[in-house]
Amino acid sequence: VRGAGNALQMIFTGVFDRFPELRFYFAETQAGWIPHFLDILDDQYDRTIHWAERLVGMKKLDRKPSEYISEHFSWGFMRNIAGVRVRDQIGVENMMWATDFPHAETDWPESQDVIEEIFAGVPEDELQKMLGGNAIAYFHLDPAVQSTAAKAAVADAS
């Protein structure tokens, strides 16, 4: 899955120990796979770090690999019901919905229908974060400039 390999390279080379405030956003990764990835990542790390440290000199991490993922990475997704369903395991603050206009994968001009479909039953505060708030925070945008269309999408979906 795109992003996972790059994230692991950064974690295991100590990037986040040297730059603890650094964050990355991976666009178009979807999100439903992330909880499974985190489980397997920590399990495999726990199973192998003892011999990897001894045999190949791998430095033991200060924390579980999944903790680095949760703290330093955000994930973009489009039509991904499974990802929205497991958002509590990913971290709502780490998820950003996108329509990917004007690429072939876009849901435009049916974006509003997709929003209503995949976010059905999602609480308003979580919806606000995934549909714009997280992107505004990550990219240091002015929240006052959030478009009328984006606000209408949130209002229609809730």
mmCIF file of C-alpha atoms in Angstrom:
data_model
loop_
_atom_site.group_PDB
_atom_site.id
_atom_site.type_symbol
_atom_site.label_atom_id
_atom_site.label_comp_id
_atom_site.label_asym_id
_atom_site.label_seq_id
_atom_site.Cartn_x
_atom_site.Cartn_y
_atom_site.Cartn_z
ATOM 1 C CA VAL A 1 0.000 0.000 0.000
ATOM 2 C CA ARG A 2 1.361 3.385 -0.947
ATOM 3 C CA GLY A 3 2.771 5.260 1.965
ATOM 4 C CA ALA A 4 3.269 2.308 4.299
ATOM 5 C CA GLY A 5 6.772 1.513 3.046
ATOM 6 C CA ASN A 6 7.844 5.140 3.144
ATOM 7 C CA ALA A 7 6.437 5.520 6.642
ATOM 8 C CA LEU A 8 8.388 2.485 7.837
ATOM 9 C CA GLN A 9 11.615 3.758 6.305
ATOM 10 C CA MET A 10 11.248 7.025 8.186
ATOM 11 C CA ILE A 11 10.364 5.338 11.465
ATOM 12 C CA PHE A 12 13.165 2.793 11.414
ATOM 13 C CA THR A 13 15.823 5.305 10.388
ATOM 14 C CA GLY A 14 14.975 7.522 13.362
ATOM 15 C CA VAL A 15 13.550 10.477 11.433
ATOM 16 C CA PHE A 16 10.882 11.195 14.059
ATOM 17 C CA ASP A 17 13.264 10.866 16.980
ATOM 18 C CA ARG A 18 15.366 13.595 15.357
ATOM 19 C CA PHE A 19 12.394 15.684 14.173
ATOM 20 C CA PRO A 20 9.524 15.018 16.611
ATOM 21 C CA GLU A 21 7.226 17.684 15.130
ATOM 22 C CA LEU A 22 7.455 16.381 11.553
ATOM 23 C CA ARG A 23 4.228 15.143 9.954
ATOM 24 C CA PHE A 24 3.453 13.643 6.553
ATOM 25 C CA TYR A 25 0.295 13.374 4.501
ATOM 26 C CA PHE A 26 -0.182 10.517 2.041
ATOM 27 C CA ALA A 27 -2.876 11.296 -0.519
ATOM 28 C CA GLU A 28 -5.125 8.695 -2.154
ATOM 29 C CA THR A 29 -4.091 5.853 0.145
ATOM 30 C CA GLN A 30 -7.594 4.961 1.309
ATOM 31 C CA ALA A 31 -7.776 4.094 4.998
ATOM 32 C CA GLY A 32 -9.518 0.800 5.699
ATOM 33 C CA TRP A 33 -6.241 -1.138 5.652
ATOM 34 C CA ILE A 34 -4.543 0.935 8.344
ATOM 35 C CA PRO A 35 -5.819 -0.833 11.526
ATOM 36 C CA HIS A 36 -4.722 -4.221 10.173
ATOM 37 C CA PHE A 37 -1.365 -2.760 9.136
ATOM 38 C CA LEU A 38 -0.822 -1.316 12.628
ATOM 39 C CA ASP A 39 -1.616 -4.648 14.288
ATOM 40 C CA ILE A 40 0.731 -6.599 12.016
ATOM 41 C CA LEU A 41 3.427 -3.931 12.269
ATOM 42 C CA ASP A 42 3.586 -4.052 16.056
ATOM 43 C CA ASP A 43 3.320 -7.837 16.149
ATOM 44 C CA GLN A 44 6.152 -8.344 13.658
ATOM 45 C CA TYR A 45 8.286 -5.721 15.361
ATOM 46 C CA ASP A 46 7.852 -7.418 18.746
ATOM 47 C CA ARG A 47 8.676 -10.815 17.215
ATOM 48 C CA THR A 48 11.815 -9.697 15.390
ATOM 49 C CA ILE A 49 13.428 -6.756 17.151
ATOM 50 C CA HIS A 50 15.363 -8.958 19.572
ATOM 51 C CA TRP A 51 17.261 -10.819 16.863
ATOM 52 C CA ALA A 52 17.338 -7.859 14.435
ATOM 53 C CA GLU A 53 19.017 -5.745 17.089
ATOM 54 C CA ARG A 54 21.578 -8.452 17.815
ATOM 55 C CA LEU A 55 22.255 -9.743 14.300
ATOM 56 C CA VAL A 56 21.962 -6.686 12.048
ATOM 57 C CA GLY A 57 22.333 -3.826 14.496
ATOM 58 C CA MET A 58 18.780 -2.496 14.155
ATOM 59 C CA LYS A 59 18.207 0.167 16.793
ATOM 60 C CA LYS A 60 15.296 -0.559 19.096
ATOM 61 C CA LEU A 61 12.592 2.106 18.840
ATOM 62 C CA ASP A 62 11.576 4.215 21.831
ATOM 63 C CA ARG A 63 7.910 3.351 21.183
ATOM 64 C CA LYS A 64 5.808 0.887 19.206
ATOM 65 C CA PRO A 65 5.926 1.485 15.443
ATOM 66 C CA SER A 66 2.149 2.036 15.400
ATOM 67 C CA GLU A 67 2.556 4.960 17.785
ATOM 68 C CA TYR A 68 4.873 6.697 15.318
ATOM 69 C CA ILE A 69 2.322 6.092 12.544
ATOM 70 C CA SER A 70 -0.523 7.532 14.621
ATOM 71 C CA GLU A 71 1.484 10.565 15.667
ATOM 72 C CA HIS A 72 3.227 11.507 12.410
ATOM 73 C CA PHE A 73 1.036 10.482 9.470
ATOM 74 C CA SER A 74 -2.235 11.573 7.904
ATOM 75 C CA TRP A 75 -4.043 9.602 5.222
ATOM 76 C CA GLY A 76 -6.143 10.766 2.304
ATOM 77 C CA PHE A 77 -9.127 8.728 1.201
ATOM 78 C CA MET A 78 -12.018 8.968 -1.225
ATOM 79 C CA ARG A 79 -14.942 6.515 -1.399
ATOM 80 C CA ASN A 80 -13.832 4.321 1.499
ATOM 81 C CA ILE A 81 -16.680 3.141 3.715
ATOM 82 C CA ALA A 82 -14.432 0.613 5.491
ATOM 83 C CA GLY A 83 -11.978 3.358 6.405
ATOM 84 C CA VAL A 84 -14.702 5.583 7.829
ATOM 85 C CA ARG A 85 -16.102 2.610 9.751
ATOM 86 C CA VAL A 86 -12.742 2.008 11.531
ATOM 87 C CA ARG A 87 -11.863 5.699 11.952
ATOM 88 C CA ASP A 88 -11.537 5.345 15.726
ATOM 89 C CA GLN A 89 -8.681 2.860 15.200
ATOM 90 C CA ILE A 90 -6.945 5.145 12.673
ATOM 91 C CA GLY A 91 -7.571 8.398 14.480
ATOM 92 C CA VAL A 92 -10.152 10.753 13.019
ATOM 93 C CA GLU A 93 -7.572 13.556 13.214
ATOM 94 C CA ASN A 94 -5.373 11.566 10.782
ATOM 95 C CA MET A 95 -7.969 11.230 8.003
ATOM 96 C CA MET A 96 -8.739 13.609 5.114
ATOM 97 C CA TRP A 97 -11.462 12.955 2.580
ATOM 98 C CA ALA A 98 -10.827 14.076 -1.003
ATOM 99 C CA THR A 99 -12.737 14.036 -4.245
ATOM 100 C CA ASP A 100 -9.575 14.029 -6.417
ATOM 101 C CA PHE A 101 -11.061 16.339 -9.060
ATOM 102 C CA PRO A 102 -10.188 16.442 -11.976
ATOM 103 C CA HIS A 103 -8.579 12.966 -12.054
ATOM 104 C CA ALA A 104 -10.337 9.855 -13.344
ATOM 105 C CA GLU A 105 -10.897 8.537 -9.785
ATOM 106 C CA THR A 106 -12.952 11.570 -8.849
ATOM 107 C CA ASP A 107 -16.500 11.269 -7.592
ATOM 108 C CA TRP A 108 -17.327 14.681 -9.005
ATOM 109 C CA PRO A 109 -20.018 15.653 -9.884
ATOM 110 C CA GLU A 110 -21.520 13.105 -7.468
ATOM 111 C CA SER A 111 -19.234 14.071 -4.567
ATOM 112 C CA GLN A 112 -22.128 15.095 -2.334
ATOM 113 C CA ASP A 113 -23.807 11.707 -2.854
ATOM 114 C CA VAL A 114 -20.560 9.952 -1.929
ATOM 115 C CA ILE A 115 -20.194 12.097 1.199
ATOM 116 C CA GLU A 116 -23.723 11.207 2.274
ATOM 117 C CA GLU A 117 -23.077 7.504 1.582
ATOM 118 C CA ILE A 118 -19.734 7.011 3.304
ATOM 119 C CA PHE A 119 -20.285 9.367 6.232
ATOM 120 C CA ALA A 120 -23.815 8.247 7.159
ATOM 121 C CA GLY A 121 -24.137 8.270 10.942
ATOM 122 C CA VAL A 122 -20.776 9.944 11.590
ATOM 123 C CA PRO A 123 -20.975 12.533 14.387
ATOM 124 C CA GLU A 124 -20.783 16.163 13.284
ATOM 125 C CA ASP A 125 -17.454 16.912 14.977
ATOM 126 C CA GLU A 126 -15.742 13.947 13.290
ATOM 127 C CA LEU A 127 -17.340 14.824 9.956
ATOM 128 C CA GLN A 128 -16.031 18.403 10.221
ATOM 129 C CA LYS A 129 -12.507 17.107 10.793
ATOM 130 C CA MET A 130 -12.449 14.594 7.932
ATOM 131 C CA LEU A 131 -14.165 16.865 5.389
ATOM 132 C CA GLY A 132 -12.006 19.908 5.936
ATOM 133 C CA GLY A 133 -10.845 20.609 9.468
ATOM 134 C CA ASN A 134 -7.909 18.195 9.373
ATOM 135 C CA ALA A 135 -6.733 19.562 6.025
ATOM 136 C CA ILE A 136 -7.046 23.137 7.301
ATOM 137 C CA ALA A 137 -4.938 22.259 10.344
ATOM 138 C CA TYR A 138 -2.355 20.194 8.459
ATOM 139 C CA PHE A 139 -1.796 22.695 5.653
ATOM 140 C CA HIS A 140 -2.052 25.714 8.001
ATOM 141 C CA LEU A 141 -4.975 27.203 6.101
ATOM 142 C CA ASP A 142 -7.246 29.966 7.324
ATOM 143 C CA PRO A 143 -10.408 28.291 8.644
ATOM 144 C CA ALA A 144 -12.393 31.452 7.910
ATOM 145 C CA VAL A 145 -11.842 30.850 4.213
ATOM 146 C CA GLN A 146 -13.426 27.385 4.197
ATOM 147 C CA SER A 147 -15.650 27.409 1.151
ATOM 148 C CA THR A 148 -19.407 27.723 1.263
ATOM 149 C CA ALA A 149 -19.615 24.459 -0.708
ATOM 150 C CA ALA A 150 -17.546 22.607 1.913
ATOM 151 C CA LYS A 151 -19.708 23.934 4.730
ATOM 152 C CA ALA A 152 -22.831 22.920 2.793
ATOM 153 C CA ALA A 153 -21.388 19.419 2.242
ATOM 154 C CA VAL A 154 -20.890 18.984 5.973
ATOM 155 C CA ALA A 155 -24.363 20.326 6.724
ATOM 156 C CA ASP A 156 -25.980 18.036 4.126
ATOM 157 C CA ALA A 157 -24.085 14.952 5.315
ATOM 158 C CA SER A 158 -25.024 15.365 8.980
#
